[in-house]
Amino acid sequence: MAALFLTGLSLLPDTAFGQEIPSLKDTFRNDFGIGTALNMAQIEEKDPQMTAFIVRQFNMATPENIMKSGLIHPKWDTYAFEPADKLVEFGKKHNIRINGHTLIWHSQLPPFVRGIQSRDSVRAFFTNHIKTVAGRYAGKVFSWDVVNEALNEDGTMRKTVFLQHLGEDYVTEAFRLTQQAAPNTELYYNDYNNEQPAKRAGCIALVKKIQAAGVRIDGVGIQGHWHVGRVPLKDIEESILQYAALGLKVMITELDIEVLPRNFQGAEVSRQMAANAESNPYPDGLPDAVQQQLAADYQALFRLFLKHKDKITRVTFWGVNDGLSWLNNWPVRGRTNYPLLFDRKNQPKPAFYKVVSLK
Ligand code: 9MR
């Protein structure tokens, strides 16, 4: 309080910190953790109101970008640990568990990986990267998305630099190396659309392979990038049941609900759509009918999560508020999107109240 007083922040009304709003993490305290993706400005606590808001609403966090290999491992022998170290400090200070995201992903790779041609060099990068990064944060992050998005929509393995040079076992190998480097850290496989039957089957096969090799995997993350009015509740429920039947924890790891026009599902970051007159329909606010549908969708989702709270350990939103969502810039740049529970001023939307009213 003293520090707040000295900086004059105590003169701000309570509303500025969101203290009068119910807290998601408290509301679901006995059910599952509530997480958010964090960007660099938030990790660096640039805005004290934002920090207070995050700390009040969330008890888990995933770095939106800073732990991806391209950022944390920019050159063969160079690591940029400072942002991730700050994130760990942020978590410690505010009692927020950190999920490391992500060790092995084909996207946002360091530029030097593109120049690697030989199997031995890919293996060296793969091994060094996991050992160094997972080792440094052992005991400091709660969990890792060890491998992210290794599957195609039909459940086959995605053709990545890792598959090409290391073969199908690279996923098991990644878990083995992470387990060695960070024996007390939870280890997850994370993907989008892996609630869809074909991709789910591929995901289950992947998990079984890891387990059959005697390697530890603790959970599966269903990212949860869904569309308003089309949230696949049945597939999600079936997936929760099937993943849990493998002895795994289930997490919703990147939740948001797209409200703008898009002609494909998922989160394939390389896909783009051309901007046209119809692609940004709500620059000045979300029409009430869409707002209500969004609220109903979020409520139905959380009703389902609560039904399976014995299997779900965490629900993480991909961003704190609508203004910070990646969906404002993908698959079309510069749109005005509304995919989360809080608006651009961190004010709760109707969807927020529908969600907390379930308790
Ligand atoms: O939200 C992230 C965005 O800021 C980045 O530009 C993008 C680049 O690949 O990655 C976004 O996060 C992705 C996450 O790491 C993995 N699943 C899909 C997410 C949305 O693209």
XYZ file of C-alpha atoms and ligand atoms in Angstrom:
380
model
C 0.000 0.000 0.000
C 2.817 2.371 0.926
C 4.323 2.023 -2.532
C 0.963 2.678 -4.113
C 0.491 5.758 -1.958
C 3.892 7.119 -2.880
C 3.183 6.835 -6.585
C -0.173 8.522 -6.136
C -2.076 5.450 -7.299
C -4.077 5.300 -4.094
C -5.986 8.311 -5.425
C -7.485 6.138 -8.147
C -10.920 4.706 -7.449
C -11.226 0.963 -6.704
C -12.864 0.454 -10.081
C -9.548 1.217 -11.778
C -8.137 -2.020 -10.321
C -11.251 -4.078 -10.866
C -11.627 -4.782 -7.144
C -15.412 -4.589 -7.314
C -15.619 -7.236 -10.041
C -15.921 -10.897 -8.983
C -12.656 -12.784 -9.385
C -12.518 -15.716 -11.819
C -9.762 -17.506 -9.939
C -11.702 -17.225 -6.668
C -14.982 -18.216 -8.282
C -13.450 -21.450 -9.606
C -10.953 -21.952 -6.767
C -12.254 -25.432 -5.930
C -12.684 -26.489 -9.566
C -9.656 -25.633 -11.740
C -6.977 -23.010 -12.197
C -7.747 -19.931 -14.268
C -4.964 -18.730 -16.527
C -4.154 -16.037 -19.024
C -1.558 -15.471 -21.728
C 0.855 -12.671 -20.785
C 2.710 -10.301 -23.083
C 6.019 -8.566 -22.321
C 4.490 -5.302 -21.082
C 2.394 -7.237 -18.585
C 5.354 -9.332 -17.421
C 7.345 -6.127 -16.922
C 4.444 -4.621 -14.959
C 4.416 -1.476 -17.104
C 0.884 -0.663 -15.993
C 0.097 -1.139 -12.278
C -3.646 -1.244 -12.936
C -3.130 -4.085 -15.394
C -0.943 -5.937 -12.901
C -3.540 -5.591 -10.145
C -6.234 -6.770 -12.524
C -4.244 -9.845 -13.615
C -3.373 -10.781 -10.045
C -7.006 -10.499 -8.971
C -8.435 -12.560 -11.848
C -5.833 -15.259 -12.620
C -3.721 -17.796 -10.745
C -1.933 -19.311 -13.738
C -0.171 -17.772 -16.731
C 1.398 -18.767 -20.043
C 3.844 -16.459 -21.855
C 2.211 -15.587 -25.161
C 5.551 -15.438 -27.011
C 8.711 -14.930 -24.966
C 9.544 -18.577 -24.302
C 9.164 -19.689 -27.925
C 12.468 -20.918 -29.357
C 12.903 -18.031 -31.801
C 12.852 -15.558 -28.927
C 14.563 -17.439 -26.102
C 17.215 -19.094 -28.322
C 17.971 -16.582 -31.086
C 21.391 -17.965 -32.105
C 23.039 -21.376 -31.968
C 24.909 -20.593 -28.746
C 22.923 -17.618 -27.532
C 19.947 -17.666 -25.244
C 17.880 -14.634 -24.218
C 16.696 -15.612 -20.782
C 15.912 -12.202 -19.322
C 12.208 -11.980 -20.269
C 11.516 -15.532 -19.083
C 13.430 -14.894 -15.868
C 11.208 -11.854 -15.299
C 8.145 -13.991 -15.905
C 9.311 -16.456 -13.271
C 9.788 -13.565 -10.835
C 6.327 -12.239 -11.705
C 4.831 -15.631 -10.937
C 6.663 -15.958 -7.634
C 5.753 -12.466 -6.498
C 2.073 -12.784 -7.375
C 1.458 -16.441 -6.641
C 0.790 -17.296 -10.261
C 1.849 -20.687 -11.636
C 3.701 -20.499 -14.929
C 3.162 -22.862 -17.838
C 6.214 -22.771 -20.115
C 5.181 -22.389 -23.751
C 6.680 -24.050 -25.664
C 9.829 -26.170 -26.133
C 9.288 -27.843 -29.505
C 7.149 -26.049 -32.111
C 7.658 -25.757 -35.855
C 6.647 -22.075 -35.804
C 8.533 -19.080 -34.405
C 11.802 -21.032 -34.700
C 15.147 -19.237 -34.522
C 16.215 -18.115 -38.009
C 19.348 -20.284 -37.901
C 17.241 -23.453 -37.846
C 16.121 -22.760 -41.400
C 19.725 -23.019 -42.535
C 20.326 -26.367 -40.851
C 20.483 -29.205 -43.343
C 21.826 -32.250 -41.554
C 20.055 -34.630 -39.234
C 22.877 -34.354 -36.698
C 22.586 -30.593 -36.522
C 18.814 -30.708 -36.071
C 19.266 -33.282 -33.329
C 21.926 -31.114 -31.673
C 19.635 -28.070 -31.734
C 16.701 -30.106 -30.431
C 18.694 -31.649 -27.576
C 20.577 -28.513 -26.573
C 17.436 -26.430 -26.672
C 15.415 -28.728 -24.446
C 18.238 -29.425 -21.993
C 19.189 -25.793 -21.645
C 15.742 -24.210 -21.455
C 13.901 -26.921 -19.517
C 16.938 -27.271 -17.248
C 17.122 -23.569 -16.471
C 13.456 -23.374 -15.517
C 13.266 -26.696 -13.665
C 11.515 -26.041 -10.377
C 10.653 -22.525 -11.607
C 7.858 -23.175 -14.045
C 5.027 -25.459 -12.987
C 4.627 -27.129 -16.358
C 5.758 -27.196 -19.999
C 3.956 -27.460 -23.287
C 6.750 -29.813 -24.350
C 5.502 -30.200 -27.915
C 3.034 -27.884 -29.630
C 0.949 -28.571 -32.742
C 2.683 -31.700 -34.078
C -0.460 -32.982 -35.830
C -2.345 -32.365 -39.061
C -6.132 -32.087 -39.103
C -6.449 -35.711 -40.237
C -4.426 -36.926 -37.270
C -1.224 -37.655 -39.191
C 2.070 -36.107 -38.154
C 2.675 -32.605 -39.448
C 5.635 -32.290 -41.799
C 8.041 -30.174 -39.785
C 11.791 -29.827 -39.650
C 11.701 -32.184 -36.658
C 9.661 -34.900 -38.375
C 11.762 -34.599 -41.502
C 15.111 -35.050 -39.769
C 14.330 -36.945 -36.572
C 11.408 -39.154 -37.568
C 8.094 -39.777 -35.796
C 9.728 -40.548 -32.455
C 10.821 -36.963 -32.001
C 7.767 -36.260 -29.850
C 8.565 -39.079 -27.434
C 12.193 -37.975 -27.468
C 11.206 -34.407 -26.554
C 9.268 -35.657 -23.535
C 12.153 -37.936 -22.520
C 14.665 -35.081 -22.632
C 12.372 -32.693 -20.781
C 11.680 -35.270 -18.105
C 15.425 -35.655 -17.589
C 16.063 -31.917 -17.473
C 13.024 -31.079 -15.331
C 11.971 -34.150 -13.375
C 9.442 -32.316 -11.198
C 7.760 -30.270 -13.897
C 4.430 -31.328 -15.430
C 4.736 -32.205 -19.116
C 1.990 -31.603 -21.682
C 1.198 -32.053 -25.356
C -0.696 -29.013 -26.712
C -2.678 -28.540 -29.942
C -5.672 -26.813 -31.527
C -8.651 -28.699 -33.012
C -7.537 -31.814 -31.111
C -11.111 -32.076 -29.854
C -12.095 -32.942 -33.457
C -12.411 -36.725 -33.954
C -9.639 -37.346 -36.509
C -7.095 -35.090 -34.871
C -8.104 -36.410 -31.449
C -7.377 -39.966 -32.644
C -3.940 -38.840 -33.802
C -3.368 -37.142 -30.462
C -4.355 -40.278 -28.560
C -1.990 -42.374 -30.699
C 0.815 -39.918 -29.953
C 0.163 -40.100 -26.210
C 0.014 -43.890 -26.233
C 3.335 -44.024 -28.023
C 4.942 -41.814 -25.382
C 3.447 -43.910 -22.600
C 4.470 -47.195 -24.254
C 8.070 -45.953 -24.336
C 7.919 -45.552 -20.562
C 8.179 -41.776 -20.860
C 6.107 -39.443 -18.716
C 3.347 -37.241 -20.112
C 1.067 -35.564 -17.563
C -1.558 -33.879 -19.654
C -3.052 -32.758 -22.926
C -3.884 -29.168 -23.739
C -6.873 -28.467 -25.949
C -6.123 -24.919 -27.075
C -9.754 -23.938 -27.509
C -9.748 -21.414 -30.374
C -13.443 -21.669 -31.176
C -16.133 -19.732 -33.092
C -19.234 -18.003 -31.782
C -22.391 -20.076 -32.278
C -20.306 -23.077 -33.355
C -18.518 -24.267 -30.229
C -18.199 -28.064 -30.631
C -19.411 -29.003 -27.145
C -19.982 -32.693 -27.932
C -16.517 -33.156 -29.407
C -15.002 -31.284 -26.487
C -16.773 -33.483 -23.946
C -15.816 -36.665 -25.794
C -12.206 -35.489 -25.896
C -12.111 -34.643 -22.200
C -13.356 -38.161 -21.446
C -10.982 -39.909 -23.831
C -7.887 -37.985 -22.785
C -8.701 -38.463 -19.111
C -9.140 -42.204 -19.758
C -5.449 -42.277 -20.721
C -4.635 -41.129 -17.201
C -3.967 -37.554 -18.310
C -4.902 -34.181 -16.925
C -6.909 -32.150 -19.411
C -6.433 -28.427 -19.866
C -8.047 -25.764 -21.996
C -4.933 -23.767 -22.771
C -5.655 -20.889 -25.179
C -9.343 -20.166 -24.897
C -10.977 -17.514 -27.060
C -14.129 -17.376 -29.180
C -13.871 -15.729 -32.593
C -16.815 -13.463 -33.436
C -15.615 -12.183 -36.838
C -16.068 -13.815 -40.245
C -13.576 -16.573 -40.982
C -13.884 -19.452 -43.393
C -11.776 -22.030 -41.544
C -11.350 -23.272 -37.977
C -8.363 -23.564 -35.707
C -5.195 -21.544 -35.232
C -2.874 -22.305 -38.125
C -0.724 -19.203 -37.825
C 0.544 -19.334 -41.401
C -2.962 -18.922 -42.850
C -4.103 -15.438 -43.856
C -7.313 -13.995 -45.274
C -7.627 -10.954 -47.497
C -9.250 -7.903 -45.919
C -12.426 -6.729 -47.622
C -15.530 -4.685 -46.840
C -17.092 -7.521 -44.836
C -14.070 -8.712 -42.877
C -14.245 -6.132 -40.065
C -17.970 -5.696 -39.415
C -17.938 -4.383 -35.826
C -15.304 -1.629 -35.509
C -17.532 0.376 -33.161
C -18.900 -2.334 -30.901
C -20.368 -5.802 -30.845
C -24.078 -5.987 -31.777
C -26.223 -7.211 -28.901
C -27.270 -10.443 -30.622
C -23.634 -11.507 -31.055
C -22.799 -10.399 -27.516
C -25.588 -12.598 -26.166
C -24.524 -15.564 -28.296
C -20.946 -15.151 -27.071
C -22.213 -15.097 -23.489
C -24.312 -18.222 -24.053
C -21.352 -20.019 -25.646
C -19.023 -19.175 -22.766
C -21.647 -20.247 -20.250
C -22.191 -23.587 -21.994
C -18.436 -24.158 -22.110
C -17.921 -23.465 -18.417
C -20.938 -25.601 -17.543
C -19.195 -28.437 -19.375
C -15.848 -27.677 -17.695
C -17.524 -27.760 -14.280
C -19.204 -31.075 -15.096
C -15.716 -32.489 -15.692
C -13.833 -30.540 -13.075
C -12.343 -33.801 -11.769
C -10.497 -34.129 -15.096
C -9.783 -30.483 -15.973
C -6.960 -28.812 -14.074
C -6.772 -25.441 -15.817
C -8.667 -23.122 -18.136
C -6.416 -20.463 -19.693
C -7.660 -17.537 -21.785
C -5.436 -16.440 -24.679
C -5.089 -12.861 -23.518
C -6.376 -10.658 -20.702
C -8.807 -8.559 -22.707
C -10.303 -8.114 -26.176
C -7.896 -5.343 -27.147
C -4.861 -7.563 -26.521
C -6.074 -10.641 -28.378
C -4.035 -12.028 -31.284
C -7.370 -12.341 -33.109
C -7.327 -8.596 -33.823
C -4.484 -9.345 -36.257
C -5.092 -12.863 -37.523
C -6.015 -14.085 -40.077
C -6.626 -10.485 -41.163
C -4.561 -7.620 -39.748
C -6.158 -4.699 -37.943
C -9.634 -6.027 -37.184
C -11.655 -5.239 -34.079
C -12.347 -8.532 -32.363
C -14.203 -9.436 -29.157
C -13.177 -12.983 -28.215
C -12.619 -12.787 -24.434
C -14.503 -12.141 -21.168
C -13.143 -8.621 -20.617
C -13.450 -5.636 -22.933
C -10.704 -3.230 -23.976
C -10.918 -1.454 -20.621
C -10.828 -4.690 -18.601
C -14.546 -4.311 -17.923
C -16.475 -7.578 -17.668
C -18.721 -8.419 -20.621
C -22.067 -10.218 -20.387
C -20.143 -13.487 -21.006
C -18.166 -12.909 -17.799
C -21.312 -12.622 -15.702
C -22.842 -15.715 -17.339
C -19.698 -17.671 -16.476
C -19.478 -16.589 -12.836
C -23.236 -17.089 -12.385
C -22.666 -20.844 -12.748
C -21.273 -20.945 -9.217
O -0.738 -15.140 -29.659
C 0.474 -15.415 -30.330
C 0.804 -14.291 -31.279
O 1.113 -13.119 -30.567
C 1.945 -14.674 -32.188
O 2.135 -13.674 -33.166
C 1.657 -15.999 -32.838
C 2.817 -16.343 -33.743
O 2.960 -17.627 -34.077
O 1.449 -16.990 -31.851
C 0.321 -16.718 -31.075
O 0.095 -17.768 -30.137
C -0.169 -19.049 -30.669
C 0.302 -20.064 -29.669
O 1.656 -19.849 -29.358
C 0.105 -21.476 -30.192
N -1.258 -21.702 -30.599
C -1.854 -20.717 -31.459
C -1.677 -19.335 -30.852
C -2.381 -18.300 -31.668
O -1.756 -18.203 -32.920
